[in-house]
PDB file of C-alpha atoms in Angstrom:
ATOM      1  CA  MET D   1       3.607 101.324  20.884  1.00 44.00           C
ATOM      2  CA  SER D   2       3.192  98.470  23.369  1.00 47.00           C
ATOM      3  CA  ILE D   3       4.461  98.594  26.948  1.00 52.00           C
ATOM      4  CA  GLU D   4       7.061  95.979  26.016  1.00 57.00           C
ATOM      5  CA  ASN D   5       8.496  98.171  23.236  1.00 54.00           C
ATOM      6  CA  ILE D   6       8.479 101.253  25.462  1.00 52.00           C
ATOM      7  CA  LYS D   7      10.180  99.237  28.185  1.00 57.00           C
ATOM      8  CA  LYS D   8      12.915  98.102  25.786  1.00 64.00           C
ATOM      9  CA  SER D   9      13.588 101.723  24.863  1.00 78.00           C
ATOM     10  CA  TYR D  10      13.649 103.025  28.433  1.00 89.00           C
ATOM     11  CA  LEU D  11      14.578 100.177  30.788  1.00 91.00           C
ATOM     12  CA  ILE D  12      17.995  99.449  29.341  1.00 91.00           C
ATOM     13  CA  SER D  13      20.384  96.752  30.552  1.00 91.00           C
ATOM     14  CA  SER D  14      23.420  96.659  28.241  1.00 94.00           C
ATOM     15  CA  ILE D  15      26.251  98.769  26.839  1.00 95.00           C
ATOM     16  CA  GLU D  16      24.614  98.503  23.417  1.00 94.00           C
ATOM     17  CA  ASP D  17      21.446 100.058  24.850  1.00 92.00           C
ATOM     18  CA  ILE D  18      23.449 102.962  26.286  1.00 94.00           C
ATOM     19  CA  ASN D  19      25.255 103.523  22.994  1.00 93.00           C
ATOM     20  CA  LYS D  20      21.976 103.712  21.090  1.00 90.00           C
ATOM     21  CA  VAL D  21      21.037 106.865  22.984  1.00 90.00           C
ATOM     22  CA  PHE D  22      23.965 108.945  21.755  1.00 92.00           C
ATOM     23  CA  LEU D  23      25.989 107.126  19.048  1.00 90.00           C
ATOM     24  CA  ILE D  24      23.944 108.549  16.205  1.00 88.00           C
ATOM     25  CA  GLU D  25      25.092 108.952  12.608  1.00 86.00           C
ATOM     26  CA  LEU D  26      24.462 111.756  10.146  1.00 83.00           C
ATOM     27  CA  LYS D  27      22.730 109.376   7.724  1.00 79.00           C
ATOM     28  CA  ASP D  28      20.247 108.328  10.411  1.00 76.00           C
ATOM     29  CA  LYS D  29      19.293 111.923  11.126  1.00 72.00           C
ATOM     30  CA  GLU D  30      18.981 112.780   7.423  1.00 68.00           C
ATOM     31  CA  HIS D  31      16.675 109.819   6.847  1.00 65.00           C
ATOM     32  CA  ASN D  32      14.714 110.524  10.054  1.00 59.00           C
ATOM     33  CA  PHE D  33      15.115 107.005  11.459  1.00 58.00           C
ATOM     34  CA  GLY D  34      13.718 108.005  14.842  1.00 64.00           C
ATOM     35  CA  VAL D  35      17.112 108.572  16.422  1.00 71.00           C
ATOM     36  CA  PRO D  36      17.446 110.703  19.560  1.00 81.00           C
ATOM     37  CA  ILE D  37      17.607 114.467  19.002  1.00 84.00           C
ATOM     38  CA  LEU D  38      20.801 115.852  20.526  1.00 91.00           C
ATOM     39  CA  PRO D  39      20.981 119.480  19.370  1.00 92.00           C
ATOM     40  CA  LEU D  40      23.981 120.479  21.502  1.00 94.00           C
ATOM     41  CA  THR D  41      26.252 117.518  20.777  1.00 95.00           C
ATOM     42  CA  GLU D  42      25.228 115.695  17.610  1.00 93.00           C
ATOM     43  CA  GLU D  43      27.664 117.524  15.309  1.00 93.00           C
ATOM     44  CA  THR D  44      30.593 116.523  17.526  1.00 95.00           C
ATOM     45  CA  ILE D  45      29.316 112.930  17.658  1.00 94.00           C
ATOM     46  CA  PHE D  46      28.939 112.735  13.869  1.00 92.00           C
ATOM     47  CA  LYS D  47      32.603 113.670  13.424  1.00 93.00           C
ATOM     48  CA  CYS D  48      33.810 110.800  15.633  1.00 94.00           C
ATOM     49  CA  TRP D  49      32.563 108.049  13.332  1.00 94.00           C
ATOM     50  CA  LYS D  50      35.389 106.727  11.150  1.00 94.00           C
ATOM     51  CA  TYR D  51      34.305 105.137   7.873  1.00 94.00           C
ATOM     52  CA  LYS D  52      36.257 102.852   5.557  1.00 93.00           C
ATOM     53  CA  TYR D  53      34.874 102.972   2.041  1.00 91.00           C
ATOM     54  CA  ILE D  54      35.581 102.138  -1.601  1.00 90.00           C
ATOM     55  CA  GLU D  55      36.402 105.196  -3.708  1.00 89.00           C
ATOM     56  CA  GLY D  56      36.666 103.311  -6.975  1.00 88.00           C
ATOM     57  CA  TYR D  57      38.490 100.492  -8.745  1.00 87.00           C
ATOM     58  CA  ILE D  58      41.870 100.292 -10.461  1.00 89.00           C
ATOM     59  CA  ASN D  59      42.456  97.236 -12.604  1.00 87.00           C
ATOM     60  CA  GLY D  60      39.592  95.560 -10.835  1.00 86.00           C
ATOM     61  CA  GLU D  61      41.014  96.212  -7.378  1.00 88.00           C
ATOM     62  CA  PRO D  62      39.114  98.471  -4.987  1.00 88.00           C
ATOM     63  CA  GLU D  63      40.654 101.732  -3.799  1.00 90.00           C
ATOM     64  CA  VAL D  64      39.936 101.832  -0.076  1.00 90.00           C
ATOM     65  CA  PHE D  65      39.996 105.072   1.901  1.00 90.00           C
ATOM     66  CA  SER D  66      38.961 106.081   5.398  1.00 90.00           C
ATOM     67  CA  GLN D  67      37.693 109.354   6.816  1.00 92.00           C
ATOM     68  CA  TYR D  68      35.781 110.746   9.787  1.00 91.00           C
ATOM     69  CA  SER D  69      32.968 112.435   7.862  1.00 85.00           C
ATOM     70  CA  TYR D  70      30.192 110.320   6.380  1.00 87.00           C
ATOM     71  CA  PRO D  71      31.086 109.408   2.765  1.00 88.00           C
ATOM     72  CA  LYS D  72      27.914 109.993   0.792  1.00 85.00           C
ATOM     73  CA  ASN D  73      27.252 107.862  -2.280  1.00 86.00           C
ATOM     74  CA  LYS D  74      30.147 105.533  -1.432  1.00 88.00           C
ATOM     75  CA  LYS D  75      30.203 101.845  -0.650  1.00 89.00           C
ATOM     76  CA  ILE D  76      31.051 101.671   3.048  1.00 91.00           C
ATOM     77  CA  ILE D  77      33.061  98.612   4.058  1.00 91.00           C
ATOM     78  CA  SER D  78      33.192  99.214   7.804  1.00 92.00           C
ATOM     79  CA  LYS D  79      32.834 101.865  10.479  1.00 93.00           C
ATOM     80  CA  GLU D  80      34.038 102.390  14.034  1.00 94.00           C
ATOM     81  CA  PHE D  81      33.471 104.997  16.690  1.00 94.00           C
ATOM     82  CA  ASP D  82      36.438 106.895  18.117  1.00 95.00           C
ATOM     83  CA  PHE D  83      35.655 107.405  21.820  1.00 95.00           C
ATOM     84  CA  ASP D  84      39.066 109.000  22.441  1.00 95.00           C
ATOM     85  CA  LYS D  85      38.310 111.697  19.890  1.00 95.00           C
ATOM     86  CA  LEU D  86      34.858 112.221  21.364  1.00 95.00           C
ATOM     87  CA  GLU D  87      36.232 112.590  24.877  1.00 94.00           C
ATOM     88  CA  LYS D  88      38.723 115.227  23.710  1.00 95.00           C
ATOM     89  CA  ASN D  89      36.157 117.285  21.807  1.00 96.00           C
ATOM     90  CA  LEU D  90      32.862 116.815  23.625  1.00 95.00           C
ATOM     91  CA  ASN D  91      31.443 119.274  26.134  1.00 95.00           C
ATOM     92  CA  LEU D  92      30.164 116.960  28.882  1.00 93.00           C
ATOM     93  CA  THR D  93      27.764 119.592  30.214  1.00 93.00           C
ATOM     94  CA  ASP D  94      26.100 119.775  26.808  1.00 95.00           C
ATOM     95  CA  LEU D  95      25.936 115.989  26.580  1.00 95.00           C
ATOM     96  CA  LYS D  96      24.260 115.774  29.982  1.00 93.00           C
ATOM     97  CA  LYS D  97      21.653 118.341  28.919  1.00 93.00           C
ATOM     98  CA  ASP D  98      20.920 116.496  25.667  1.00 94.00           C
ATOM     99  CA  ILE D  99      20.723 113.038  27.218  1.00 94.00           C
ATOM    100  CA  LYS D 100      18.653 114.220  30.181  1.00 90.00           C
ATOM    101  CA  THR D 101      16.056 115.694  27.814  1.00 91.00           C
ATOM    102  CA  VAL D 102      15.816 112.438  25.845  1.00 90.00           C
ATOM    103  CA  ILE D 103      15.598 110.207  28.932  1.00 91.00           C
ATOM    104  CA  GLU D 104      13.061 112.446  30.677  1.00 87.00           C
ATOM    105  CA  GLU D 105      10.775 112.081  27.655  1.00 88.00           C
ATOM    106  CA  MET D 106      11.204 108.296  27.737  1.00 89.00           C
ATOM    107  CA  ASP D 107      10.579 108.228  31.506  1.00 88.00           C
ATOM    108  CA  GLU D 108       7.359 110.225  31.164  1.00 86.00           C
ATOM    109  CA  TYR D 109       6.191 108.112  28.218  1.00 88.00           C
ATOM    110  CA  TYR D 110       6.880 104.898  30.128  1.00 90.00           C
ATOM    111  CA  LEU D 111       5.019 105.936  33.286  1.00 87.00           C
ATOM    112  CA  THR D 112       2.081 107.298  31.283  1.00 88.00           C
ATOM    113  CA  ASN D 113       1.691 103.997  29.436  1.00 88.00           C
ATOM    114  CA  ILE D 114       1.932 102.030  32.673  1.00 89.00           C
ATOM    115  CA  GLN D 115      -0.874 104.188  34.052  1.00 88.00           C
ATOM    116  CA  GLU D 116      -3.009 103.538  30.966  1.00 90.00           C
ATOM    117  CA  ALA D 117      -2.373  99.806  31.189  1.00 89.00           C
ATOM    118  CA  ALA D 118      -3.277  99.875  34.885  1.00 89.00           C
ATOM    119  CA  LEU D 119      -6.557 101.660  34.149  1.00 90.00           C
ATOM    120  CA  ASN D 120      -7.354  99.044  31.503  1.00 90.00           C
ATOM    121  CA  SER D 121      -6.785  96.102  33.859  1.00 89.00           C
ATOM    122  CA  LYS D 122     -10.040  94.184  34.147  1.00 87.00           C
ATOM    123  CA  THR D 123      -9.456  92.645  37.547  1.00 91.00           C
ATOM    124  CA  GLU D 124      -7.523  93.569  40.686  1.00 88.00           C
ATOM    125  CA  PHE D 125      -5.430  90.416  40.176  1.00 89.00           C
ATOM    126  CA  GLN D 126      -4.391  91.615  36.709  1.00 91.00           C
ATOM    127  CA  LEU D 127      -3.608  95.053  38.097  1.00 91.00           C
ATOM    128  CA  LYS D 128      -1.395  93.718  40.879  1.00 90.00           C
ATOM    129  CA  GLU D 129       0.342  91.311  38.504  1.00 91.00           C
ATOM    130  CA  LEU D 130       1.080  94.134  36.038  1.00 91.00           C
ATOM    131  CA  LEU D 131       2.334  96.592  38.650  1.00 91.00           C
ATOM    132  CA  ASN D 132       4.502  94.096  40.531  1.00 90.00           C
ATOM    133  CA  HIS D 133       6.034  92.958  37.236  1.00 91.00           C
ATOM    134  CA  GLU D 134       6.878  96.522  36.215  1.00 91.00           C
ATOM    135  CA  HIS D 135       8.151  97.317  39.710  1.00 90.00           C
ATOM    136  CA  ASN D 136      10.593  94.409  39.426  1.00 90.00           C
ATOM    137  CA  GLN D 137      11.596  95.486  35.914  1.00 91.00           C
ATOM    138  CA  ILE D 138      12.588  98.968  37.098  1.00 91.00           C
ATOM    139  CA  LYS D 139      14.630  97.536  39.983  1.00 88.00           C
ATOM    140  CA  ASN D 140      16.278  95.047  37.618  1.00 91.00           C
ATOM    141  CA  ALA D 141      17.246  97.854  35.214  1.00 92.00           C
ATOM    142  CA  ILE D 142      18.977  99.695  38.072  1.00 89.00           C
ATOM    143  CA  THR D 143      20.858  96.529  39.065  1.00 89.00           C
ATOM    144  CA  GLN D 144      21.936  95.700  35.497  1.00 92.00           C
ATOM    145  CA  VAL D 145      23.175  99.191  34.610  1.00 92.00           C
ATOM    146  CA  LYS D 146      25.202  99.415  37.825  1.00 89.00           C
ATOM    147  CA  LYS D 147      27.044  96.213  36.825  1.00 91.00           C
ATOM    148  CA  LEU D 148      28.209  97.505  33.427  1.00 93.00           C
ATOM    149  CA  LYS D 149      31.874  98.308  32.794  1.00 94.00           C
ATOM    150  CA  LEU D 150      31.795 101.576  30.886  1.00 95.00           C
ATOM    151  CA  ASN D 151      34.110 104.217  29.498  1.00 95.00           C
ATOM    152  CA  LYS D 152      33.881 107.817  30.687  1.00 94.00           C
ATOM    153  CA  ILE D 153      31.266 108.946  28.146  1.00 95.00           C
ATOM    154  CA  GLN D 154      29.101 105.862  28.584  1.00 95.00           C
ATOM    155  CA  GLN D 155      29.229 106.324  32.361  1.00 94.00           C
ATOM    156  CA  VAL D 156      27.888 109.867  32.036  1.00 93.00           C
ATOM    157  CA  VAL D 157      24.913 108.491  30.093  1.00 94.00           C
ATOM    158  CA  ALA D 158      24.475 105.579  32.519  1.00 93.00           C
ATOM    159  CA  ASP D 159      24.432 107.942  35.519  1.00 90.00           C
ATOM    160  CA  ILE D 160      21.592 109.930  33.953  1.00 91.00           C
ATOM    161  CA  TYR D 161      19.681 106.704  33.337  1.00 92.00           C
ATOM    162  CA  LEU D 162      20.243 105.604  36.944  1.00 89.00           C
ATOM    163  CA  GLU D 163      19.033 108.962  38.252  1.00 84.00           C
ATOM    164  CA  SER D 164      15.926 108.628  36.085  1.00 87.00           C
ATOM    165  CA  PHE D 165      15.306 104.984  37.089  1.00 88.00           C
ATOM    166  CA  THR D 166      15.614 105.800  40.797  1.00 82.00           C
ATOM    167  CA  SER D 167      13.251 108.771  40.501  1.00 80.00           C
ATOM    168  CA  CYS D 168      10.879 106.596  38.448  1.00 84.00           C
ATOM    169  CA  LEU D 169      11.003 103.892  41.131  1.00 82.00           C
ATOM    170  CA  ILE D 170      10.158 106.374  43.889  1.00 75.00           C
ATOM    171  CA  SER D 171       7.233 107.784  41.876  1.00 76.00           C
ATOM    172  CA  PHE D 172       6.036 104.278  41.042  1.00 83.00           C
ATOM    173  CA  GLU D 173       6.145 103.128  44.670  1.00 77.00           C
ATOM    174  CA  ASP D 174       4.389 106.283  45.850  1.00 71.00           C
ATOM    175  CA  LYS D 175       1.587 105.927  43.317  1.00 79.00           C
ATOM    176  CA  TYR D 176       1.020 102.168  43.535  1.00 83.00           C
ATOM    177  CA  SER D 177       2.020 101.401  47.130  1.00 77.00           C
ATOM    178  CA  ASP D 178      -1.339  99.672  47.759  1.00 80.00           C
ATOM    179  CA  TYR D 179      -0.721  97.157  44.959  1.00 84.00           C
ATOM    180  CA  ILE D 180       2.982  96.292  44.994  1.00 83.00           C
ATOM    181  CA  LYS D 181       5.061  94.287  47.421  1.00 74.00           C
ATOM    182  CA  ILE D 182       7.912  96.145  49.110  1.00 63.00           C
ATOM    183  CA  SER D 183       9.517  93.992  51.757  1.00 55.00           C
ATOM    184  CA  LYS D 184      10.923  95.466  54.931  1.00 50.00           C
ATOM    185  CA  LYS D 185      14.247  93.816  54.073  1.00 50.00           C
ATOM    186  CA  GLU D 186      14.219  95.540  50.679  1.00 54.00           C
ATOM    187  CA  ASN D 187      13.642  98.935  52.287  1.00 53.00           C
ATOM    188  CA  GLU D 188      16.413  98.354  54.795  1.00 51.00           C
ATOM    189  CA  GLY D 189      18.843  97.458  52.009  1.00 50.00           C
ATOM    190  CA  ASN D 190      18.112 100.680  50.172  1.00 57.00           C
ATOM    191  CA  PRO D 191      20.331 103.618  51.232  1.00 56.00           C
ATOM    192  CA  LEU D 192      17.258 105.841  51.022  1.00 59.00           C
ATOM    193  CA  TYR D 193      15.656 103.880  53.860  1.00 59.00           C
ATOM    194  CA  LYS D 194      18.656 103.159  56.069  1.00 57.00           C
ATOM    195  CA  ASN D 195      17.829 103.949  59.720  1.00 60.00           C
ATOM    196  CA  LEU D 196      14.704 105.777  58.559  1.00 70.00           C
ATOM    197  CA  SER D 197      12.304 104.145  60.980  1.00 64.00           C
ATOM    198  CA  LYS D 198      14.426 105.322  63.903  1.00 69.00           C
ATOM    199  CA  HIS D 199      13.501 108.906  63.075  1.00 72.00           C
ATOM    200  CA  ILE D 200      10.292 108.712  61.029  1.00 78.00           C
ATOM    201  CA  PHE D 201       7.047 107.016  62.060  1.00 69.00           C
ATOM    202  CA  ASP D 202       6.629 103.787  60.055  1.00 68.00           C
ATOM    203  CA  ASP D 203       3.232 104.957  58.837  1.00 70.00           C
ATOM    204  CA  ASN D 204       4.818 108.173  57.533  1.00 75.00           C
ATOM    205  CA  ILE D 205       7.695 106.703  55.506  1.00 78.00           C
ATOM    206  CA  ASN D 206       5.694 106.817  52.285  1.00 78.00           C
ATOM    207  CA  GLU D 207       4.636 110.373  53.134  1.00 81.00           C
ATOM    208  CA  LEU D 208       8.285 111.378  53.543  1.00 84.00           C
ATOM    209  CA  LYS D 209       9.044 109.855  50.142  1.00 83.00           C
ATOM    210  CA  GLU D 210       6.281 111.998  48.626  1.00 84.00           C
ATOM    211  CA  LEU D 211       7.622 115.100  50.390  1.00 87.00           C
ATOM    212  CA  GLU D 212      11.125 114.402  49.124  1.00 88.00           C
ATOM    213  CA  GLN D 213       9.847 114.038  45.575  1.00 87.00           C
ATOM    214  CA  LYS D 214       8.214 117.474  45.913  1.00 88.00           C
ATOM    215  CA  LEU D 215      11.505 118.865  47.258  1.00 90.00           C
ATOM    216  CA  ILE D 216      13.220 117.485  44.158  1.00 89.00           C
ATOM    217  CA  ASP D 217      10.558 118.987  41.880  1.00 87.00           C
ATOM    218  CA  ASN D 218      10.994 122.370  43.582  1.00 88.00           C
ATOM    219  CA  LYS D 219      14.837 122.364  43.436  1.00 90.00           C
ATOM    220  CA  TYR D 220      15.598 121.926  47.130  1.00 92.00           C
ATOM    221  CA  LEU D 221      16.900 118.389  46.769  1.00 92.00           C
ATOM    222  CA  ILE D 222      18.495 116.239  44.065  1.00 90.00           C
ATOM    223  CA  LEU D 223      18.607 112.473  43.687  1.00 86.00           C
ATOM    224  CA  ASN D 224      22.093 111.261  42.787  1.00 84.00           C
ATOM    225  CA  PRO D 225      22.860 108.350  40.414  1.00 78.00           C
ATOM    226  CA  ASP D 226      23.997 106.228  43.388  1.00 76.00           C
ATOM    227  CA  SER D 227      20.508 106.507  44.939  1.00 76.00           C
ATOM    228  CA  THR D 228      21.513 109.078  47.557  1.00 84.00           C
ATOM    229  CA  PHE D 229      20.202 112.601  48.108  1.00 89.00           C
ATOM    230  CA  SER D 230      21.981 115.963  48.149  1.00 91.00           C
ATOM    231  CA  TRP D 231      20.455 119.152  49.584  1.00 93.00           C
ATOM    232  CA  ILE D 232      20.881 122.022  47.123  1.00 93.00           C
ATOM    233  CA  GLY D 233      18.687 124.602  48.852  1.00 91.00           C
ATOM    234  CA  LYS D 234      19.910 126.996  51.508  1.00 91.00           C
ATOM    235  CA  LYS D 235      21.031 125.350  54.747  1.00 92.00           C
ATOM    236  CA  THR D 236      18.556 127.460  56.714  1.00 91.00           C
ATOM    237  CA  GLU D 237      15.820 125.979  54.515  1.00 91.00           C
ATOM    238  CA  LEU D 238      16.815 122.481  55.624  1.00 91.00           C
ATOM    239  CA  VAL D 239      16.609 123.622  59.255  1.00 90.00           C
ATOM    240  CA  ASP D 240      13.073 124.850  58.593  1.00 90.00           C
ATOM    241  CA  PHE D 241      12.147 121.622  56.795  1.00 89.00           C
ATOM    242  CA  VAL D 242      13.212 119.468  59.758  1.00 88.00           C
ATOM    243  CA  ARG D 243      11.235 121.727  62.107  1.00 87.00           C
ATOM    244  CA  VAL D 244       8.168 121.293  59.895  1.00 85.00           C
ATOM    245  CA  LEU D 245       8.474 117.501  60.005  1.00 84.00           C
ATOM    246  CA  ARG D 246       8.662 117.605  63.794  1.00 82.00           C
ATOM    247  CA  ASN D 247       6.161 120.319  64.687  1.00 78.00           C
ATOM    248  CA  ARG D 248       3.134 119.631  62.497  1.00 75.00           C
ATOM    249  CA  LYS D 249      -0.159 118.722  64.165  1.00 69.00           C
ATOM    250  CA  HIS D 250       0.412 115.213  62.820  1.00 69.00           C
ATOM    251  CA  PRO D 251       4.232 115.049  62.843  1.00 75.00           C
ATOM    252  CA  VAL D 252       6.157 112.976  60.324  1.00 79.00           C
ATOM    253  CA  MET D 253       9.218 112.843  62.554  1.00 77.00           C
ATOM    254  CA  ARG D 254       9.266 111.079  65.903  1.00 74.00           C
ATOM    255  CA  LYS D 255       9.146 113.639  68.743  1.00 69.00           C
ATOM    256  CA  THR D 256      10.952 111.200  71.005  1.00 67.00           C
ATOM    257  CA  ILE D 257      14.032 111.983  68.909  1.00 69.00           C
ATOM    258  CA  ASP D 258      15.895 115.080  70.048  1.00 74.00           C
ATOM    259  CA  ILE D 259      15.694 117.679  67.281  1.00 82.00           C
ATOM    260  CA  THR D 260      19.484 118.007  67.199  1.00 81.00           C
ATOM    261  CA  ARG D 261      19.713 114.301  66.393  1.00 80.00           C
ATOM    262  CA  GLY D 262      17.055 114.916  63.763  1.00 83.00           C
ATOM    263  CA  PHE D 263      19.215 117.606  62.192  1.00 86.00           C
ATOM    264  CA  LEU D 264      22.204 115.263  62.210  1.00 84.00           C
ATOM    265  CA  PHE D 265      20.153 112.500  60.589  1.00 85.00           C
ATOM    266  CA  PHE D 266      18.983 114.713  57.720  1.00 88.00           C
ATOM    267  CA  GLU D 267      22.458 116.187  57.291  1.00 89.00           C
ATOM    268  CA  GLU D 268      23.715 112.652  56.676  1.00 87.00           C
ATOM    269  CA  ARG D 269      20.708 111.746  54.531  1.00 87.00           C
ATOM    270  CA  TYR D 270      21.045 114.855  52.371  1.00 90.00           C
ATOM    271  CA  HIS D 271      24.860 115.087  52.347  1.00 90.00           C
ATOM    272  CA  THR D 272      25.232 118.535  53.862  1.00 90.00           C
ATOM    273  CA  ASP D 273      26.514 120.152  57.074  1.00 89.00           C
ATOM    274  CA  LEU D 274      24.382 122.530  59.122  1.00 89.00           C
ATOM    275  CA  ASP D 275      27.263 123.274  61.498  1.00 84.00           C
ATOM    276  CA  THR D 276      26.184 125.961  63.998  1.00 86.00           C
ATOM    277  CA  LEU D 277      22.682 126.204  62.495  1.00 87.00           C
ATOM    278  CA  ARG D 278      21.662 123.127  64.461  1.00 83.00           C
ATOM    279  CA  ARG D 279      22.279 124.950  67.749  1.00 83.00           C
ATOM    280  CA  GLU D 280      19.139 125.744  69.715  1.00 79.00           C
ATOM    281  CA  SER D 281      19.960 129.471  69.842  1.00 83.00           C
ATOM    282  CA  LYS D 282      20.183 129.493  66.043  1.00 85.00           C
ATOM    283  CA  TYR D 283      17.168 127.453  64.964  1.00 84.00           C
ATOM    284  CA  LYS D 284      14.871 128.989  67.601  1.00 84.00           C
ATOM    285  CA  ALA D 285      15.848 132.426  66.326  1.00 86.00           C
ATOM    286  CA  ARG D 286      14.398 131.538  62.927  1.00 85.00           C
ATOM    287  CA  PRO D 287      11.059 133.348  62.358  1.00 83.00           C
ATOM    288  CA  LEU D 288       7.959 131.179  62.568  1.00 73.00           C
ATOM    289  CA  SER D 289       6.930 132.440  59.137  1.00 76.00           C
ATOM    290  CA  SER D 290       9.974 130.693  57.629  1.00 79.00           C
ATOM    291  CA  ILE D 291       8.336 127.282  58.024  1.00 75.00           C
ATOM    292  CA  PHE D 292       5.124 128.375  56.301  1.00 77.00           C
ATOM    293  CA  LYS D 293       6.917 128.287  52.938  1.00 81.00           C
ATOM    294  CA  TYR D 294       6.651 124.489  53.114  1.00 79.00           C
ATOM    295  CA  ASP D 295       2.857 124.463  53.148  1.00 80.00           C
ATOM    296  CA  PHE D 296       2.973 123.429  49.464  1.00 80.00           C
ATOM    297  CA  LEU D 297       4.444 120.070  50.534  1.00 80.00           C
ATOM    298  CA  PHE D 298       1.235 119.087  52.291  1.00 76.00           C
ATOM    299  CA  GLU D 299      -1.296 120.266  49.721  1.00 71.00           C
TER     300      GLU D 299
END
């Protein structure tokens, strides 16, 4: 499959694209038409399709019936999807699990094929042209999906896409930072970079992005659909993380910034509240060994 086809499957931009990920029909699954596999929710989704079909003819006139289950061996006149019925019967937690699995596979497939295309570039000019094009495509997908007016179910799917796109963008920028153009203005307009240079050395901003990706991978941090972070580890672990950034031999965090202000900055960045843990008597009482657990971040 070409990059363009993979891109069309992953980098969506319309309501129709969102619907394709979960509005599957029983007939598609039975005929193995390459539809997404949604083991936890597909049966509920199948039952929300309403079909109008011809049962037979009386005096040459068709007998038209409608039902929610797929009418096999019948001539279907029309079909429509009942979102109200789906919303009443669907377990949203199950839907999120199903959709996340599908989109993660697409994300991985997309990035792998970009990497292969990059390796096959014959000149540095071709490489930069390819990577800057794809970088813009990912950003455009984020912009387009955020503009869509969606119902509740579609929004759940869109939020998972946005989370994936944002994570994909961070990974892409980390990996290809030497080849793509990221303007200072663009960084400043991104909530992930707001006021960052006040606390982090400019040369270490990309390093912080890599560290945050590792925190996500190791379940300390999550990236929200609105491109913000939330700390999901213990609050004492965030205290230790900030101390690591400040106290390394080559610190990531500016030492001219008072550590209490550093705590406050990361509390805002990661949407949490350290409360009394930011007091000097509290964080200095933490054992030195507690910061060694973050050695994996710098490997």
